[in-house]
PDB file of C-alpha atoms in Angstrom:
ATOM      1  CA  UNK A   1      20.078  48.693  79.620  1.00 43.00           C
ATOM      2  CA  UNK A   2      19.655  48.424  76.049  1.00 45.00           C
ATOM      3  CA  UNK A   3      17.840  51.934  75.554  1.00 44.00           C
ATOM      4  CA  UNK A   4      21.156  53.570  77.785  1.00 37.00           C
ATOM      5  CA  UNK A   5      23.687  52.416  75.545  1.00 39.00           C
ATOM      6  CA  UNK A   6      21.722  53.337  72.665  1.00 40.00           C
ATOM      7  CA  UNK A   7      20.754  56.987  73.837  1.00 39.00           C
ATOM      8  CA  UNK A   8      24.291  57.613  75.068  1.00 39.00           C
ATOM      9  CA  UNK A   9      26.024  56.136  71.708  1.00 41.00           C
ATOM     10  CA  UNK A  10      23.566  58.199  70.049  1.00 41.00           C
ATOM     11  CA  UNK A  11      24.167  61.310  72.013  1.00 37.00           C
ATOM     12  CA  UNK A  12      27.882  61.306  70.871  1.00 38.00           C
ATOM     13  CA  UNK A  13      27.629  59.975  67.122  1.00 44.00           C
ATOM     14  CA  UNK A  14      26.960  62.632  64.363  1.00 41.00           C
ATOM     15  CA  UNK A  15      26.014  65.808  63.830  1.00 39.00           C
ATOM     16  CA  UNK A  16      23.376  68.274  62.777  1.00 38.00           C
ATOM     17  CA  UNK A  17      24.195  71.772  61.325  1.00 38.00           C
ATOM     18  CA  UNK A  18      21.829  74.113  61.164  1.00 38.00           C
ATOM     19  CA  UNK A  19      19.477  75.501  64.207  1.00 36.00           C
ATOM     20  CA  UNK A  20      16.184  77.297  64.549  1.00 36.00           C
ATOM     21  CA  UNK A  21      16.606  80.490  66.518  1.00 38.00           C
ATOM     22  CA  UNK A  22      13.163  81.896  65.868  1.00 38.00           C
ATOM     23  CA  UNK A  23      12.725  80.882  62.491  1.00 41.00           C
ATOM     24  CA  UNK A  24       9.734  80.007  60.464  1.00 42.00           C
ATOM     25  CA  UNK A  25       9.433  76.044  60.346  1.00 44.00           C
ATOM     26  CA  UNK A  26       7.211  74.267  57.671  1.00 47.00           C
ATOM     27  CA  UNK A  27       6.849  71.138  58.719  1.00 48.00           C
ATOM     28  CA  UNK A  28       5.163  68.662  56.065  1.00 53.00           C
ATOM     29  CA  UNK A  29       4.078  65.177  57.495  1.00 53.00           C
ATOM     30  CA  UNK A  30       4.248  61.914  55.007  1.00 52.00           C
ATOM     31  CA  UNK A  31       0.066  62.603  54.286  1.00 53.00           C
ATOM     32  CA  UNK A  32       1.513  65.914  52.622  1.00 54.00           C
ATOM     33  CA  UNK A  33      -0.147  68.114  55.492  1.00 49.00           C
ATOM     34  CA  UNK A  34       1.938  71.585  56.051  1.00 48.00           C
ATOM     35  CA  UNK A  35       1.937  73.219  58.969  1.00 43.00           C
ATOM     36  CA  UNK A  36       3.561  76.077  59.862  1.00 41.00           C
ATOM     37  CA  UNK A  37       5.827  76.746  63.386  1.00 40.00           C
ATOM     38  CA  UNK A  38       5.566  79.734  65.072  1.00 33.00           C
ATOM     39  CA  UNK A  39       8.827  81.832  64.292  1.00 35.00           C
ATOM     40  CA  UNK A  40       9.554  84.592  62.342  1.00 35.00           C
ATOM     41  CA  UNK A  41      11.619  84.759  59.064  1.00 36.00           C
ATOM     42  CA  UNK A  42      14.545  87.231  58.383  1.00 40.00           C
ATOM     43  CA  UNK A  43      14.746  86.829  54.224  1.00 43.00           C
ATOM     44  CA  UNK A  44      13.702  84.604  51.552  1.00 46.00           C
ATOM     45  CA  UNK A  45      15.902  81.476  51.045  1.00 48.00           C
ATOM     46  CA  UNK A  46      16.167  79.153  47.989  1.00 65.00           C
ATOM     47  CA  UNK A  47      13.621  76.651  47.889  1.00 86.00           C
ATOM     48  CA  UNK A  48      14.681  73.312  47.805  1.00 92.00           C
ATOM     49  CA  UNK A  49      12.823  71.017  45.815  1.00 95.00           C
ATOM     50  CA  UNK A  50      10.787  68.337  48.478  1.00 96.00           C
ATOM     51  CA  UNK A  51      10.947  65.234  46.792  1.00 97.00           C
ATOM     52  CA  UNK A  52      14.575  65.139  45.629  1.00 97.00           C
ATOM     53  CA  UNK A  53      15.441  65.847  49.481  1.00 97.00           C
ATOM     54  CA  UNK A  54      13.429  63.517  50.189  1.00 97.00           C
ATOM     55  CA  UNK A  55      14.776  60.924  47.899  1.00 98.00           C
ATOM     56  CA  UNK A  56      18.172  62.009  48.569  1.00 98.00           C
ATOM     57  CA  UNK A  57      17.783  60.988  52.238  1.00 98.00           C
ATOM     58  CA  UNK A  58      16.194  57.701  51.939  1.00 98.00           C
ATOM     59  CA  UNK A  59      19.255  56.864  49.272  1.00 98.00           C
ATOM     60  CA  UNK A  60      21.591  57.536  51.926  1.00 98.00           C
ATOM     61  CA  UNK A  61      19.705  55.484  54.239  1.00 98.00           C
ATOM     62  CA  UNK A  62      19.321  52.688  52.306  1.00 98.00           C
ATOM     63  CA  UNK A  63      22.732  52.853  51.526  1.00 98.00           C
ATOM     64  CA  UNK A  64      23.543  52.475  54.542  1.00 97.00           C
ATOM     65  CA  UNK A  65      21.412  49.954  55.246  1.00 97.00           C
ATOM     66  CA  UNK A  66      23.069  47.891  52.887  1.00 97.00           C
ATOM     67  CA  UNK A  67      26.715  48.488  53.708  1.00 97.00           C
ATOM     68  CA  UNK A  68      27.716  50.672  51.407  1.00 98.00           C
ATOM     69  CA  UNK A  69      29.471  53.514  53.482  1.00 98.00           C
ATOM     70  CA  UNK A  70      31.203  54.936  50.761  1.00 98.00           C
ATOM     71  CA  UNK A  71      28.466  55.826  48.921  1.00 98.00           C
ATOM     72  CA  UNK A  72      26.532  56.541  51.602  1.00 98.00           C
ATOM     73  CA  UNK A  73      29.437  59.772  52.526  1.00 98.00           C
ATOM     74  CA  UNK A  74      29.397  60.661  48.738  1.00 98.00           C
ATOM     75  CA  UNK A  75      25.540  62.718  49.884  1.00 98.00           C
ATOM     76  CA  UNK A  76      28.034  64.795  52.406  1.00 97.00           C
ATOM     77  CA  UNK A  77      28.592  68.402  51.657  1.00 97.00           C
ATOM     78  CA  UNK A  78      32.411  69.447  52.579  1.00 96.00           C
ATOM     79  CA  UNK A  79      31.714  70.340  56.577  1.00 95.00           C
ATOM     80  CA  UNK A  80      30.225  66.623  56.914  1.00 96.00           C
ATOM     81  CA  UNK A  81      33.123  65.633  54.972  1.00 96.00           C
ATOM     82  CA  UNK A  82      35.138  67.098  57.426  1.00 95.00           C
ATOM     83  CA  UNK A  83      33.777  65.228  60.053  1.00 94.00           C
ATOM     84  CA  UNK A  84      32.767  61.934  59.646  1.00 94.00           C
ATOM     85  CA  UNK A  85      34.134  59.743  57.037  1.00 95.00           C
ATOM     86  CA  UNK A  86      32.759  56.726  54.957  1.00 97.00           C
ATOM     87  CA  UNK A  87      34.879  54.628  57.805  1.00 97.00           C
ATOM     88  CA  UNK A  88      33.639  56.206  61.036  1.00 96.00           C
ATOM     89  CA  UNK A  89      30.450  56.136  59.377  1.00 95.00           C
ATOM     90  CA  UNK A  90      30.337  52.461  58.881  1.00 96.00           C
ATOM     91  CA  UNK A  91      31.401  51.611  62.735  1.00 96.00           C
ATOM     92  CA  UNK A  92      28.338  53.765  63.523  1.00 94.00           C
ATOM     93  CA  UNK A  93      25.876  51.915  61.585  1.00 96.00           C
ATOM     94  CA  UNK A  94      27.360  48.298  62.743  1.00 96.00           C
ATOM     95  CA  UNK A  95      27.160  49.935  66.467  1.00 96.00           C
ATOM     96  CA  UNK A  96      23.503  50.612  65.621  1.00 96.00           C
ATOM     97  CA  UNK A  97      22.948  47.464  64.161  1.00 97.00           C
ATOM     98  CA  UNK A  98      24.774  45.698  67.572  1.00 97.00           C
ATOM     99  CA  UNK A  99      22.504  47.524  70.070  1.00 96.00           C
ATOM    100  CA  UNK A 100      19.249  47.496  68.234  1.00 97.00           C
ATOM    101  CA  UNK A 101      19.457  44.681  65.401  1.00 97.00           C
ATOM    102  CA  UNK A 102      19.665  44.663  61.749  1.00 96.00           C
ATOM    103  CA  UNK A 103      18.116  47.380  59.783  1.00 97.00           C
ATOM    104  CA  UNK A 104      14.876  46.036  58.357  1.00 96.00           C
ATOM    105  CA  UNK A 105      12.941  49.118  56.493  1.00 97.00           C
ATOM    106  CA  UNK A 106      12.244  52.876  56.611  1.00 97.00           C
ATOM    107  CA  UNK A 107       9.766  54.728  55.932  1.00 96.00           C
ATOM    108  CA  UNK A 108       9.051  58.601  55.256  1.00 97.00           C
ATOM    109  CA  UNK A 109       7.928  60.580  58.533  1.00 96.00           C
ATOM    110  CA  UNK A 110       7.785  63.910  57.494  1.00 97.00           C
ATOM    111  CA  UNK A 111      10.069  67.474  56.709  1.00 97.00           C
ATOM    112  CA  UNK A 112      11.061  70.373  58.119  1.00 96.00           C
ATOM    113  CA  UNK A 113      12.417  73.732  56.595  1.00 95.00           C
ATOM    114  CA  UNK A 114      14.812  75.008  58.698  1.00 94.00           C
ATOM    115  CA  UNK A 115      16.625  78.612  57.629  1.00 92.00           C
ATOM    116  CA  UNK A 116      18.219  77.042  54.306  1.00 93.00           C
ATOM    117  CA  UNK A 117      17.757  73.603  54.851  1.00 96.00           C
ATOM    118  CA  UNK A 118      14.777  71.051  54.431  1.00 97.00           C
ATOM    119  CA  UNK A 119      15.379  68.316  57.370  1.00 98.00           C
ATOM    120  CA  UNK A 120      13.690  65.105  56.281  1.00 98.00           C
ATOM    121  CA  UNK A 121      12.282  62.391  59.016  1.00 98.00           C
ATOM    122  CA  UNK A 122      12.754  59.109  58.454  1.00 98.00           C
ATOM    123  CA  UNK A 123      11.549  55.721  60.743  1.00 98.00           C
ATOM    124  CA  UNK A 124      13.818  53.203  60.630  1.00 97.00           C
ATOM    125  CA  UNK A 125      12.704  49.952  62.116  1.00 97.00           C
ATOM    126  CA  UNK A 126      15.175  47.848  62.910  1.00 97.00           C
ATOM    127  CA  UNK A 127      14.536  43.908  64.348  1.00 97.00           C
ATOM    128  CA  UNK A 128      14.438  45.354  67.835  1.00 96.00           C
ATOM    129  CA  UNK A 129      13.628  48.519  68.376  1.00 97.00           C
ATOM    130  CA  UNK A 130      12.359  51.947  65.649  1.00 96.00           C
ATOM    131  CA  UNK A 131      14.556  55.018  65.253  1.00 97.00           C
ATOM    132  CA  UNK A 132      14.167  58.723  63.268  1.00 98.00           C
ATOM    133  CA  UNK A 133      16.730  59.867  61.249  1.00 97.00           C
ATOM    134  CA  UNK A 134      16.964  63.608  60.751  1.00 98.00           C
ATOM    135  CA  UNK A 135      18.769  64.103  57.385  1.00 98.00           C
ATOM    136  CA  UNK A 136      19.495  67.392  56.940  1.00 98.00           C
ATOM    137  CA  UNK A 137      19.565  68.621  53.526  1.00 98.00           C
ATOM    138  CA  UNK A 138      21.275  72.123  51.666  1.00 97.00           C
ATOM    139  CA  UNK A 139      20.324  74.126  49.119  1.00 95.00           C
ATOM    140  CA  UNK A 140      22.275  72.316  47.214  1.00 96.00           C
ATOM    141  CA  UNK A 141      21.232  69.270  47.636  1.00 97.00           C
ATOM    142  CA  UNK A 142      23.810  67.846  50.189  1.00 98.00           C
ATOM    143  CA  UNK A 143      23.643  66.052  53.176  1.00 98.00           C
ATOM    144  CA  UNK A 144      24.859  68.828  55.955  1.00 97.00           C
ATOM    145  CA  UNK A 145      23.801  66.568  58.842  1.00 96.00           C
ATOM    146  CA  UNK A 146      22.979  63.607  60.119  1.00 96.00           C
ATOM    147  CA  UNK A 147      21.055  62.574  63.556  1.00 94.00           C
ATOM    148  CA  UNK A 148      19.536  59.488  64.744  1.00 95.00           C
ATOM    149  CA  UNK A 149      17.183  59.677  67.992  1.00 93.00           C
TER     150      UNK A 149
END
């Protein structure tokens, strides 16, 4: 019963921007392997520097993790902004925290470019069960979304 509540309060909590539509993927796993998607690329984007993304996400989540939802919403660009606020974004993480227990640690799963954003993986392991965050990140260096699975 547990895992239904959680995949349907999921389901319906935030938002990811961005899609793939045949484009190139580089995915980079937390051993720094790259691999490369099948997909084909339309233009050159800005690259976005790995490890700030990467730091940039786990700030948020820790952030979060700690109860600080306001600045945890300061990483949004304006469109996140938009649509989730430091408020809605604190009932989420209690709801989390309800279904699945407190947040105990995360740890770095691995990136994806995607068009002009790098989407970083992250585990969280909470007390009673593990989710990934997918923390999308823009060029310039903003969170434009936000998905837990």
């Amino acid at each position: 019963m547990k895992n239904v509540l959680l995949i349907g309060f999921v389901s319906a909590l935030l938002i990811l921007t961005g899609c793939n539509d045949g484009e190139e993927q580089e995915i980079v796993d937390k051993d720094g392997t790259q691999e490369n998607a099948i997909g084909e690329t339309d233009g050159e984007t800005e690259e976005i520097d790995m490890d700030e993304a990467i730091s940039i996400a786990e700030s948020f989540i820790e952030h979060l993790s700690q109860g600080e939802f306001e600045e945890a919403a300061e990483f949004f660009n304006e469109t996140m902004a938009a649509e989730i606020g430091a408020k809605e974004l604190g009932e989420i993480w209690v709801t989390l925290e309800s279904q699945i227990g407190t947040s105990v640690d995360q740890d770095f799963n691995s990136t994806q470019e995607v068009e002009e954003y790098l989407v970083v993986l992250i585990n969280g392991l909470f007390e009673g069960a593990d989710v990934l965050f997918t923390v999308t990140i823009s060029s310039n260096y903003q969170i434009a979304g936000f998905f837990v699975q």
